CSV table of C-alpha atoms and ligand atoms in Angstrom, one decimal:
chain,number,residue,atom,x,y,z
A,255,UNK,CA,169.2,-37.2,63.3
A,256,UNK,CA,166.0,-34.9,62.6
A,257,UNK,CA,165.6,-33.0,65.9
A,258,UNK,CA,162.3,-32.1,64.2
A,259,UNK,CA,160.6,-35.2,64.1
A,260,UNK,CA,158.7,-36.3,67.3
A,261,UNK,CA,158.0,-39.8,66.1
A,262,UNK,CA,159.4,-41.6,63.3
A,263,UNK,CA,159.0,-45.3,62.0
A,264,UNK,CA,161.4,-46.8,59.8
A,265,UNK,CA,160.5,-49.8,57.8
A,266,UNK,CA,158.3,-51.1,60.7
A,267,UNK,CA,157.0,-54.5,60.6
A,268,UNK,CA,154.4,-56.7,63.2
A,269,UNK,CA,154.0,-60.0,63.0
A,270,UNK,CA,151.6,-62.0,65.4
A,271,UNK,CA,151.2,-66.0,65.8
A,272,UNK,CA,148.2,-67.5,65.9
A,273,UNK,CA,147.7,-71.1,66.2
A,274,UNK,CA,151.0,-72.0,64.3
A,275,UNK,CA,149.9,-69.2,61.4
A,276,UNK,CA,152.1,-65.6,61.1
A,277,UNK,CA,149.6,-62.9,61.0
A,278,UNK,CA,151.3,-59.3,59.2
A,279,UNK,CA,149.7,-57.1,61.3
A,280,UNK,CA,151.9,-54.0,59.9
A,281,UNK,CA,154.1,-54.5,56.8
A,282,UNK,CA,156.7,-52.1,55.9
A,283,UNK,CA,155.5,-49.2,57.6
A,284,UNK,CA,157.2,-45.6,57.8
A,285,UNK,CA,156.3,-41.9,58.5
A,286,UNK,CA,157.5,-39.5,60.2
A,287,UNK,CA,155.8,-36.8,62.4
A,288,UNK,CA,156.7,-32.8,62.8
A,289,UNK,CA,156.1,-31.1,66.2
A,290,UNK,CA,153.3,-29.3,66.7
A,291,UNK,CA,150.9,-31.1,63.9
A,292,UNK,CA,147.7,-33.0,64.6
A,293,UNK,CA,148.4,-36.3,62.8
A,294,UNK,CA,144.7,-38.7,61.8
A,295,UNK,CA,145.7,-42.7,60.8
A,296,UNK,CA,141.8,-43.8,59.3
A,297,UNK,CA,141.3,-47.4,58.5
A,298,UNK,CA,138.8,-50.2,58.6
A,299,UNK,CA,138.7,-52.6,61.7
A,300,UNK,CA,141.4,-55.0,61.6
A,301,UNK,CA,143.6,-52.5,59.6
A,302,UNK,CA,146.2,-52.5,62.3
A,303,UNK,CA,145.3,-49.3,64.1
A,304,UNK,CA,145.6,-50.5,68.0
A,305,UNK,CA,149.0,-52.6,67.1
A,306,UNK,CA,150.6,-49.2,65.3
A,307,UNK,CA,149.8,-47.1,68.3
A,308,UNK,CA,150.9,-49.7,70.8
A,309,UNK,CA,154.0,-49.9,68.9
A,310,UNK,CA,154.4,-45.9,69.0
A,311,UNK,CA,153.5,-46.2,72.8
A,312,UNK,CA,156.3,-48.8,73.1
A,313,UNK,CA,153.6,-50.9,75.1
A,314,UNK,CA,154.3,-53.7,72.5
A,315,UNK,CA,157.8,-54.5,70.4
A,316,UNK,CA,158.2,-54.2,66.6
A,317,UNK,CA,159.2,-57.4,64.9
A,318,UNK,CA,161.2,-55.6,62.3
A,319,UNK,CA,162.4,-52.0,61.6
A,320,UNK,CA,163.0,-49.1,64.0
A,321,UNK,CA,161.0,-46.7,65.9
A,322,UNK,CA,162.3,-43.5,67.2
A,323,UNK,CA,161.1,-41.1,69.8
A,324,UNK,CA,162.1,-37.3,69.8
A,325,UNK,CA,165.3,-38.7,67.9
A,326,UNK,CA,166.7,-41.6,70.1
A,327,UNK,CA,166.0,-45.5,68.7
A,328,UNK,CA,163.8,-47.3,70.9
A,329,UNK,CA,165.2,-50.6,69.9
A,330,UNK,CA,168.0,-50.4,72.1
A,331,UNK,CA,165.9,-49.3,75.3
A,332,UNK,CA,166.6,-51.4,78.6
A,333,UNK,CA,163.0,-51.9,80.7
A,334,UNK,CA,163.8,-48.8,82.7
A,335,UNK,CA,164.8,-46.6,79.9
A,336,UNK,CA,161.5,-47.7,78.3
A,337,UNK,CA,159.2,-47.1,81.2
A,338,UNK,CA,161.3,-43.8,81.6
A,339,UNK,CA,160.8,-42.8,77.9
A,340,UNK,CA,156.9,-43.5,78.1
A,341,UNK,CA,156.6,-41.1,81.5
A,342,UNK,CA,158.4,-38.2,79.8
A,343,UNK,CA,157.3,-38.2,76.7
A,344,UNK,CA,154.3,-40.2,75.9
A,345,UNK,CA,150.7,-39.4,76.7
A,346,UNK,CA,147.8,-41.5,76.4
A,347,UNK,CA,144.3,-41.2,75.3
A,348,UNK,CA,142.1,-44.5,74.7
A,349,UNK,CA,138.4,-45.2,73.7
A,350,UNK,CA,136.8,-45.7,76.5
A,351,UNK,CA,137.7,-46.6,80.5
A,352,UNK,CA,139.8,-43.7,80.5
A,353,UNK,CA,139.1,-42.7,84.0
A,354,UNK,CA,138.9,-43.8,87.5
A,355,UNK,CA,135.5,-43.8,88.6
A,356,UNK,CA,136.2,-43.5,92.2
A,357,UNK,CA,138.3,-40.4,92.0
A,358,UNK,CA,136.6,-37.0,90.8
A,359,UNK,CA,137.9,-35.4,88.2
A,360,UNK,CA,140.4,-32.9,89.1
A,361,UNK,CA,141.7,-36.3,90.9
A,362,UNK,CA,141.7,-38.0,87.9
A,363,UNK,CA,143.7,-35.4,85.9
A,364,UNK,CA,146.6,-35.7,88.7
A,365,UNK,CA,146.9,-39.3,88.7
A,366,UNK,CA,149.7,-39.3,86.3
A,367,UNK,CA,151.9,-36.3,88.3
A,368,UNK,CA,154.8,-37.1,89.5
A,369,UNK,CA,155.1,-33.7,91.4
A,370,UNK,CA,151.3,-32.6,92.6
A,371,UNK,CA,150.1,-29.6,90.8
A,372,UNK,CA,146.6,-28.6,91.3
A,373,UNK,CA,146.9,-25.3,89.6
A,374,UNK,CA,148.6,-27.0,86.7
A,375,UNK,CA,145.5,-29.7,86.7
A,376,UNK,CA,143.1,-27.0,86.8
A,377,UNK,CA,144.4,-25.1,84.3
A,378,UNK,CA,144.5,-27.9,82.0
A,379,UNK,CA,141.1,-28.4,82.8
A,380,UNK,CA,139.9,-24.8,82.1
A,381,UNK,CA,142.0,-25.2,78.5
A,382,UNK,CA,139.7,-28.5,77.5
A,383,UNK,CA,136.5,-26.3,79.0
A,384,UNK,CA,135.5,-28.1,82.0
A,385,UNK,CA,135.1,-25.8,84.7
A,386,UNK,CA,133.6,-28.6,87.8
A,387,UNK,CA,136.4,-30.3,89.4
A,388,UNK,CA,134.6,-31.8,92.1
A,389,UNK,CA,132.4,-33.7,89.3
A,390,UNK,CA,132.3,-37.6,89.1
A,391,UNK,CA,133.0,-39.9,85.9
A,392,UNK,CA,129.6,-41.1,86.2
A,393,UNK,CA,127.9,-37.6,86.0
A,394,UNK,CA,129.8,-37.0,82.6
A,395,UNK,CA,128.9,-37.2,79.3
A,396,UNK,CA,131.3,-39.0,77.0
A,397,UNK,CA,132.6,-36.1,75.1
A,398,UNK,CA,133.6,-34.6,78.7
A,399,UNK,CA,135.3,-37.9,79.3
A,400,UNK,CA,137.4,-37.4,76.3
A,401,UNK,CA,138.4,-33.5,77.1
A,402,UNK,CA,139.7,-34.8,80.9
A,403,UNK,CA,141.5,-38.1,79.4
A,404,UNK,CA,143.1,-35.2,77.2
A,405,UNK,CA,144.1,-32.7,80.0
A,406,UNK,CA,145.3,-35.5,81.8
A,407,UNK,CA,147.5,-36.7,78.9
A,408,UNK,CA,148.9,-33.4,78.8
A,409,UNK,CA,150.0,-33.0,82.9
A,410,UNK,CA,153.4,-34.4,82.5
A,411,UNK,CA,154.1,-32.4,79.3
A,412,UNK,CA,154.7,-34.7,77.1
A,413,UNK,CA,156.2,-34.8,73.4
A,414,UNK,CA,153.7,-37.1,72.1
A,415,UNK,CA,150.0,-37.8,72.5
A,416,UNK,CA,148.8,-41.1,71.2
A,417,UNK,CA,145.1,-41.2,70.9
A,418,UNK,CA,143.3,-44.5,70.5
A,419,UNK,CA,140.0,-44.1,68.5
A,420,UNK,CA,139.3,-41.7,71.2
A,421,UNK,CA,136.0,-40.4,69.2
A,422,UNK,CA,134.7,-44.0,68.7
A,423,UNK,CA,131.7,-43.0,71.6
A,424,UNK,CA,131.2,-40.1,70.7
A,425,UNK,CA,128.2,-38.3,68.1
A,426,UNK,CA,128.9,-36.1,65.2
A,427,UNK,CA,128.8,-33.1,67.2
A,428,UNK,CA,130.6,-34.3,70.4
A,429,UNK,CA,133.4,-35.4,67.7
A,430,UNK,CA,133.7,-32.1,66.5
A,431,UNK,CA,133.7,-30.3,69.8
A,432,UNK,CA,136.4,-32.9,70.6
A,433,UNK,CA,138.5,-32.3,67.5
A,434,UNK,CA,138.4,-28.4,68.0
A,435,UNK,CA,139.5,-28.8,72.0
A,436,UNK,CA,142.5,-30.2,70.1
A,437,UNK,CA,143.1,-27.4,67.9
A,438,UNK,CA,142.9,-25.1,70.7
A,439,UNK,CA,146.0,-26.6,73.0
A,440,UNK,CA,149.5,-25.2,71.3
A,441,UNK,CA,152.2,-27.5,70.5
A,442,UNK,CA,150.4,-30.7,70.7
A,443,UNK,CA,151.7,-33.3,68.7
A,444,UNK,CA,149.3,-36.3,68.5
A,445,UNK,CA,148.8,-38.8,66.5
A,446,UNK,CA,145.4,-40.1,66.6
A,447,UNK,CA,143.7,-43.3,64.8
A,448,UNK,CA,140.2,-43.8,63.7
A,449,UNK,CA,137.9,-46.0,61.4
A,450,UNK,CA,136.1,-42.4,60.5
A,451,UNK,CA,137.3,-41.0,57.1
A,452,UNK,CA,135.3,-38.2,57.3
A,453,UNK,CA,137.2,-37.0,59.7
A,454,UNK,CA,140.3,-36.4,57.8
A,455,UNK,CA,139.3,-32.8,57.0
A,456,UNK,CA,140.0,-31.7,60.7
A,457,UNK,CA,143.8,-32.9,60.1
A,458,UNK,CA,146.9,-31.2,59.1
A,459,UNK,CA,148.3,-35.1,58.0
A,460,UNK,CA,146.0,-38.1,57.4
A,461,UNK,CA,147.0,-41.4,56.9
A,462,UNK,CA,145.4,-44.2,55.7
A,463,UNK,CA,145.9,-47.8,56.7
A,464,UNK,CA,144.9,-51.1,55.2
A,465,UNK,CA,145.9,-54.7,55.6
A,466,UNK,CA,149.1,-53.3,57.5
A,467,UNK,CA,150.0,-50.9,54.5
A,468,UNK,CA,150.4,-47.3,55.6
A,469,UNK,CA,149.1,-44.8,52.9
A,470,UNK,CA,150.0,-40.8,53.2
A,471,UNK,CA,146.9,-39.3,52.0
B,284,ADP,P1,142.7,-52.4,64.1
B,284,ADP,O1,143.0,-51.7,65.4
B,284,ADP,O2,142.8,-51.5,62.9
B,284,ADP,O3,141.4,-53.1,64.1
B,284,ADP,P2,144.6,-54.4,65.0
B,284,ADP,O4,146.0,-53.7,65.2
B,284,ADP,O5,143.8,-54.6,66.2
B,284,ADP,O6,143.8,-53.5,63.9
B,284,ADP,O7,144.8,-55.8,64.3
B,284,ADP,C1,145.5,-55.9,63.1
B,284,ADP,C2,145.6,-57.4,62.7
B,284,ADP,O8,146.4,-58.1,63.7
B,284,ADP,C3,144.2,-58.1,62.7
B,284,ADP,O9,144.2,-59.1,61.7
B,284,ADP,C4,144.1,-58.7,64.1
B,284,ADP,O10,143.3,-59.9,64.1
B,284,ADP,C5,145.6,-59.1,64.3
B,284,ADP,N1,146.0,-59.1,65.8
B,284,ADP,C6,145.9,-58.0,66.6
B,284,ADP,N2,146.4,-58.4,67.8
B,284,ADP,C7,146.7,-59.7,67.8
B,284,ADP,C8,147.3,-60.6,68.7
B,284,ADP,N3,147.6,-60.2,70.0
B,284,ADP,N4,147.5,-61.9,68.3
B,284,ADP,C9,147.2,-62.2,67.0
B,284,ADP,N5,146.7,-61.4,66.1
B,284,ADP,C10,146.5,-60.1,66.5
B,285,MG,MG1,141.7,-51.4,66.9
């Protein structure tokens, strides 16, 4: 077992059906990621971006081959110990619809607490640079959208972030302010998708993904 390795797939395959045909989503796919690195997948739309990370989330199964979190196979998981895994280990970060608009946004930030920590919240605020917790999702912008879906992926300090084309609203420069936040937090681990290749420069591992075919770059 590589205590190193935060995420590993082995051999991972995803088929869908759809109307009576097999559709390879993923074909064969394995990597492995080291604590602490910020880790870019890039790859055309229908590449089999969403389906990796929902596979890495454990949100959907793998039809063949065997995904490991922190060291321990996920294919064996019962419901429980999957749900369980996912709390302590996995955060979340999506395109868009990341927050609650009826809950402000140090609100939003504790959603995912188990144990209420406002200091915690609001420090993880101050570490993505927003400094208004009293603010509303509607007075945002969408880069300061991003920077709270990030502090609030990291409340339950998790092993793993998965983000979801989590730049795919944003401009050049609110990108780039985004992608720096994530340099600044130590001892992430996240393993982000998007179909911007430029993009690979900010990363310490890129990826590239076509027709289900994982590439290291
Ligand atoms: P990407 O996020 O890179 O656009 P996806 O993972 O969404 O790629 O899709 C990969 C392939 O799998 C595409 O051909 C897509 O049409 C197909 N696919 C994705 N989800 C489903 C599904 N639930 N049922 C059938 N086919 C799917
Ligand atoms: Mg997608």
């Amino acid at each position: 077992m590589n205590t190193e390795s935060i995420l590993t797939f082995e051999d991972v395959s995803k088929v869908y059906m759809k109307g009576g045909r097999k559709i390879k989503a993923l074909e064969n796919v394995s990597f492995s990621l080291k604590h602490g690195t910020l880790n870019l997948i890039s790859g055309p739309s229908g590449a089999g971006k969403t389906t990796l990370i929902y596979l890495a989330g454990l949100i959907k199964e793998p039809s063949n081959g065997k995904i490991m979190v922190k060291g321990i196979n996920t294919n064996n998981l019962n419901d429980n110990e999957r749900a369980n895994l996912i709390r302590d280990e996995i955060g979340f970060i999506f395109r868009r619809f990341n927050l609650l608009p009826n809950l402000n946004v140090l609100e939003n930030v504790m959603l995912p607490m188990i144990i209420r920590d406002v200091g915690k919240a609001k420090e993880l605020l101050e570490m993505v640079g927003i400094k208004e917790w009293d603010r509303f999702p509607r007075d945002l912008s969408f880069e300061e959208e991003q920077k709270i879906a990030l502090a609030r992926s990291l409340v339950n300090d998790p092993s793993l972030i998965l983000a979801l084309e989590p730049t795919g609203e944003l401009d050049h420069e609110q990108t780039t302010n985004f992608i720096k936040t994530l340099h600044k937090i130590s001892g992430i681990t996240l393993l982000m998708t998007s179909d911007n290749e430029p993009l690979r420069k900010f990363f310490k591992r890129t990826y590239q993904l076509e027709n289900g075919k994982l590439k290291s770059i």
